[in-house]
Amino acid sequence: MPHPKSWFSDKIKRRESSKHGFGQFALEPIEEGEVLLVKGGHIFGRDTLKRLEKLLGPTEFQIADDLFIGPMSTTEREDCMMYLNHSCDPNCGIMGQIVVVAMRDIAPGEEISIDYAMTDDDDYEMPCNCGKARCRGTITGKDWQRPDLHNRYAGYFSAYLDVKISGRI
């Protein structure tokens, strides 16, 4: 079986981030709507996620209530990692379930960021250090439920969360 990998645009490159660890940065101008990353990996359930988190850390995207996509081994981890840091005023969002697109034009040198509210429905809480004027101070796995974010990120939530927001499930 082939080794799963995430896909990255040639317009971005991973390097150290002042926000947290590593991040992706624009190498050249990026236009609103451009596809920048596609999350790769295996599909697995919550029980597997709990086991993998101890070994790999947070490496997954949630795609349904109890389904995730990500690496399943240390040898796959690096090729599946996206290195997207959170921002409460992000420049990227989700198209579908696993595609990251620019929400606005992005200048060279700018860090590619996403609000984890666009992908997560889970029970966690962590401090935010994005430094943006809109910073919420704390990020939770339930931020997708905030009406102010529904308006701000309309069209950029994962398809899974978009359905939940609309009340169809």
Short mmCIF file of C-alpha atoms in Angstrom, two decimals:
data_model
loop_
_atom_site.label_atom_id
_atom_site.label_comp_id
_atom_site.label_asym_id
_atom_site.label_seq_id
_atom_site.Cartn_x
_atom_site.Cartn_y
_atom_site.Cartn_z
CA MET A 1 0.00 0.00 0.00
CA PRO A 2 1.39 3.46 -0.87
CA HIS A 3 2.50 5.78 1.90
CA PRO A 4 -0.18 8.51 2.47
CA LYS A 5 0.90 12.11 2.05
CA SER A 6 -0.61 15.55 2.26
CA TRP A 7 -0.30 17.77 -0.83
CA PHE A 8 1.20 21.27 -0.68
CA SER A 9 1.14 24.09 -3.23
CA ASP A 10 4.54 25.16 -4.58
CA LYS A 11 3.64 28.66 -3.34
CA ILE A 12 4.11 27.73 0.32
CA LYS A 13 6.98 26.38 2.41
CA ARG A 14 7.31 25.11 5.96
CA ARG A 15 9.64 26.92 8.36
CA GLU A 16 9.85 27.90 12.01
CA SER A 17 6.99 30.05 13.23
CA SER A 18 7.03 32.73 15.90
CA LYS A 19 3.51 31.56 16.82
CA HIS A 20 4.22 27.90 17.54
CA GLY A 21 6.81 25.41 16.32
CA PHE A 22 6.60 25.27 12.54
CA GLY A 23 4.16 26.84 10.11
CA GLN A 24 3.54 27.23 6.40
CA PHE A 25 4.52 30.54 4.78
CA ALA A 26 3.70 32.11 1.41
CA LEU A 27 6.67 32.19 -0.97
CA GLU A 28 4.85 34.35 -3.52
CA PRO A 29 1.50 36.12 -3.82
CA ILE A 30 -1.49 33.83 -3.29
CA GLU A 31 -4.93 34.76 -4.60
CA GLU A 32 -8.21 34.32 -2.76
CA GLY A 33 -9.65 30.88 -3.55
CA GLU A 34 -6.33 29.19 -4.37
CA VAL A 35 -5.90 25.64 -3.08
CA LEU A 36 -2.88 25.52 -0.75
CA LEU A 37 -3.00 22.12 0.95
CA VAL A 38 -4.86 18.84 0.84
CA LYS A 39 -4.80 16.71 3.99
CA GLY A 40 -3.56 13.18 3.42
CA GLY A 41 -3.73 10.09 5.58
CA HIS A 42 -5.86 7.16 6.61
CA ILE A 43 -9.46 7.28 7.80
CA PHE A 44 -9.95 6.02 11.37
CA GLY A 45 -12.31 6.21 14.33
CA ARG A 46 -12.11 7.85 17.74
CA ASP A 47 -10.68 4.78 19.52
CA THR A 48 -7.79 4.72 17.08
CA LEU A 49 -7.38 8.48 17.44
CA LYS A 50 -7.00 8.18 21.22
CA ARG A 51 -4.29 5.57 20.76
CA LEU A 52 -2.50 7.54 18.02
CA GLU A 53 -2.56 10.87 19.87
CA LYS A 54 -0.29 9.42 22.55
CA LEU A 55 2.21 8.38 19.89
CA LEU A 56 1.87 11.13 17.25
CA GLY A 57 0.30 14.15 18.95
CA PRO A 58 -2.39 16.18 17.15
CA THR A 59 -2.02 15.21 13.49
CA GLU A 60 -5.59 14.66 12.30
CA PHE A 61 -8.50 16.50 10.68
CA GLN A 62 -11.98 15.56 11.86
CA ILE A 63 -14.28 14.60 8.98
CA ALA A 64 -17.35 13.24 10.87
CA ASP A 65 -18.47 12.80 14.47
CA ASP A 66 -16.24 9.78 14.99
CA LEU A 67 -14.06 9.79 11.85
CA PHE A 68 -10.68 11.41 11.30
CA ILE A 69 -8.00 11.55 8.61
CA GLY A 70 -4.33 11.45 9.48
CA PRO A 71 -1.20 9.31 9.78
CA MET A 72 -1.25 5.99 11.61
CA SER A 73 2.48 5.59 12.28
CA THR A 74 5.57 7.61 13.10
CA THR A 75 6.92 6.90 9.61
CA GLU A 76 3.81 8.51 8.04
CA ARG A 77 3.57 11.46 10.45
CA GLU A 78 5.87 13.93 8.68
CA ASP A 79 4.31 13.41 5.23
CA CYS A 80 0.77 13.87 6.59
CA MET A 81 1.41 16.88 8.85
CA MET A 82 0.11 20.18 7.52
CA TYR A 83 1.83 22.56 9.97
CA LEU A 84 -1.07 25.00 10.04
CA ASN A 85 -1.13 27.21 13.09
CA HIS A 86 -4.35 28.58 14.52
CA SER A 87 -5.37 32.22 14.19
CA CYS A 88 -8.55 33.94 15.36
CA ASP A 89 -8.22 36.02 12.16
CA PRO A 90 -7.08 33.39 9.63
CA ASN A 91 -6.24 33.77 5.96
CA CYS A 92 -7.36 30.24 4.99
CA GLY A 93 -10.43 28.05 5.37
CA ILE A 94 -11.75 24.65 4.34
CA MET A 95 -13.30 23.61 1.05
CA GLY A 96 -15.07 20.29 1.43
CA GLN A 97 -13.46 18.15 4.12
CA ILE A 98 -9.71 18.15 3.56
CA VAL A 99 -8.83 21.00 1.18
CA VAL A 100 -7.36 24.25 2.55
CA VAL A 101 -8.00 27.37 0.44
CA ALA A 102 -7.05 31.04 0.72
CA MET A 103 -9.93 33.13 2.13
CA ARG A 104 -8.26 36.30 0.88
CA ASP A 105 -5.14 37.36 -0.99
CA ILE A 106 -1.98 36.41 0.92
CA ALA A 107 1.31 38.31 0.64
CA PRO A 108 4.75 36.68 0.34
CA GLY A 109 6.21 35.91 3.77
CA GLU A 110 2.80 35.75 5.45
CA GLU A 111 2.09 32.71 7.62
CA ILE A 112 -0.73 30.49 6.40
CA SER A 113 -3.25 30.16 9.23
CA ILE A 114 -6.62 28.61 9.94
CA ASP A 115 -9.11 28.89 12.78
CA TYR A 116 -9.45 25.45 14.32
CA ALA A 117 -13.17 26.24 14.73
CA MET A 118 -13.47 25.40 11.01
CA THR A 119 -12.47 21.77 11.51
CA ASP A 120 -12.95 20.64 15.12
CA ASP A 121 -15.92 19.41 17.13
CA ASP A 122 -14.29 17.96 20.20
CA ASP A 123 -13.85 18.46 23.94
CA TYR A 124 -10.65 20.44 24.40
CA GLU A 125 -9.55 23.87 25.48
CA MET A 126 -6.19 25.57 24.98
CA PRO A 127 -4.80 29.08 25.26
CA CYS A 128 -4.49 31.07 22.05
CA ASN A 129 -1.35 33.04 21.24
CA CYS A 130 -2.28 34.29 17.78
CA GLY A 131 -1.88 37.92 18.84
CA LYS A 132 -4.67 39.16 16.54
CA ALA A 133 -7.11 41.90 17.54
CA ARG A 134 -9.93 39.32 17.32
CA CYS A 135 -8.10 36.82 19.55
CA ARG A 136 -10.56 34.83 21.68
CA GLY A 137 -7.86 34.10 24.29
CA THR A 138 -8.93 30.48 24.51
CA ILE A 139 -9.57 28.00 21.69
CA THR A 140 -12.05 25.19 22.25
CA GLY A 141 -13.21 22.24 20.23
CA LYS A 142 -16.72 23.71 20.33
CA ASP A 143 -15.92 27.16 18.89
CA TRP A 144 -17.68 26.15 15.65
CA GLN A 145 -20.94 26.71 17.58
CA ARG A 146 -20.31 30.47 17.94
CA PRO A 147 -22.77 32.49 15.78
CA ASP A 148 -20.18 35.25 15.23
CA LEU A 149 -17.90 32.68 13.58
CA HIS A 150 -20.76 31.28 11.46
CA ASN A 151 -21.06 34.68 9.80
CA ARG A 152 -17.33 35.36 9.52
CA TYR A 153 -16.41 31.95 8.10
CA ALA A 154 -19.51 31.18 6.02
CA GLY A 155 -18.41 28.90 3.18
CA TYR A 156 -15.13 27.99 4.89
CA PHE A 157 -16.18 25.47 7.56
CA SER A 158 -15.49 21.81 6.78
CA ALA A 159 -18.46 20.17 5.08
CA TYR A 160 -18.96 18.09 8.22
CA LEU A 161 -19.34 21.19 10.43
CA ASP A 162 -21.31 23.10 7.81
CA VAL A 163 -23.99 20.41 7.99
CA LYS A 164 -24.05 20.63 11.78
CA ILE A 165 -24.30 24.44 11.67
CA SER A 166 -27.19 24.28 9.21
CA GLY A 167 -29.05 21.91 11.53
CA ARG A 168 -29.32 19.14 8.94
CA ILE A 169 -27.88 16.70 11.52
#
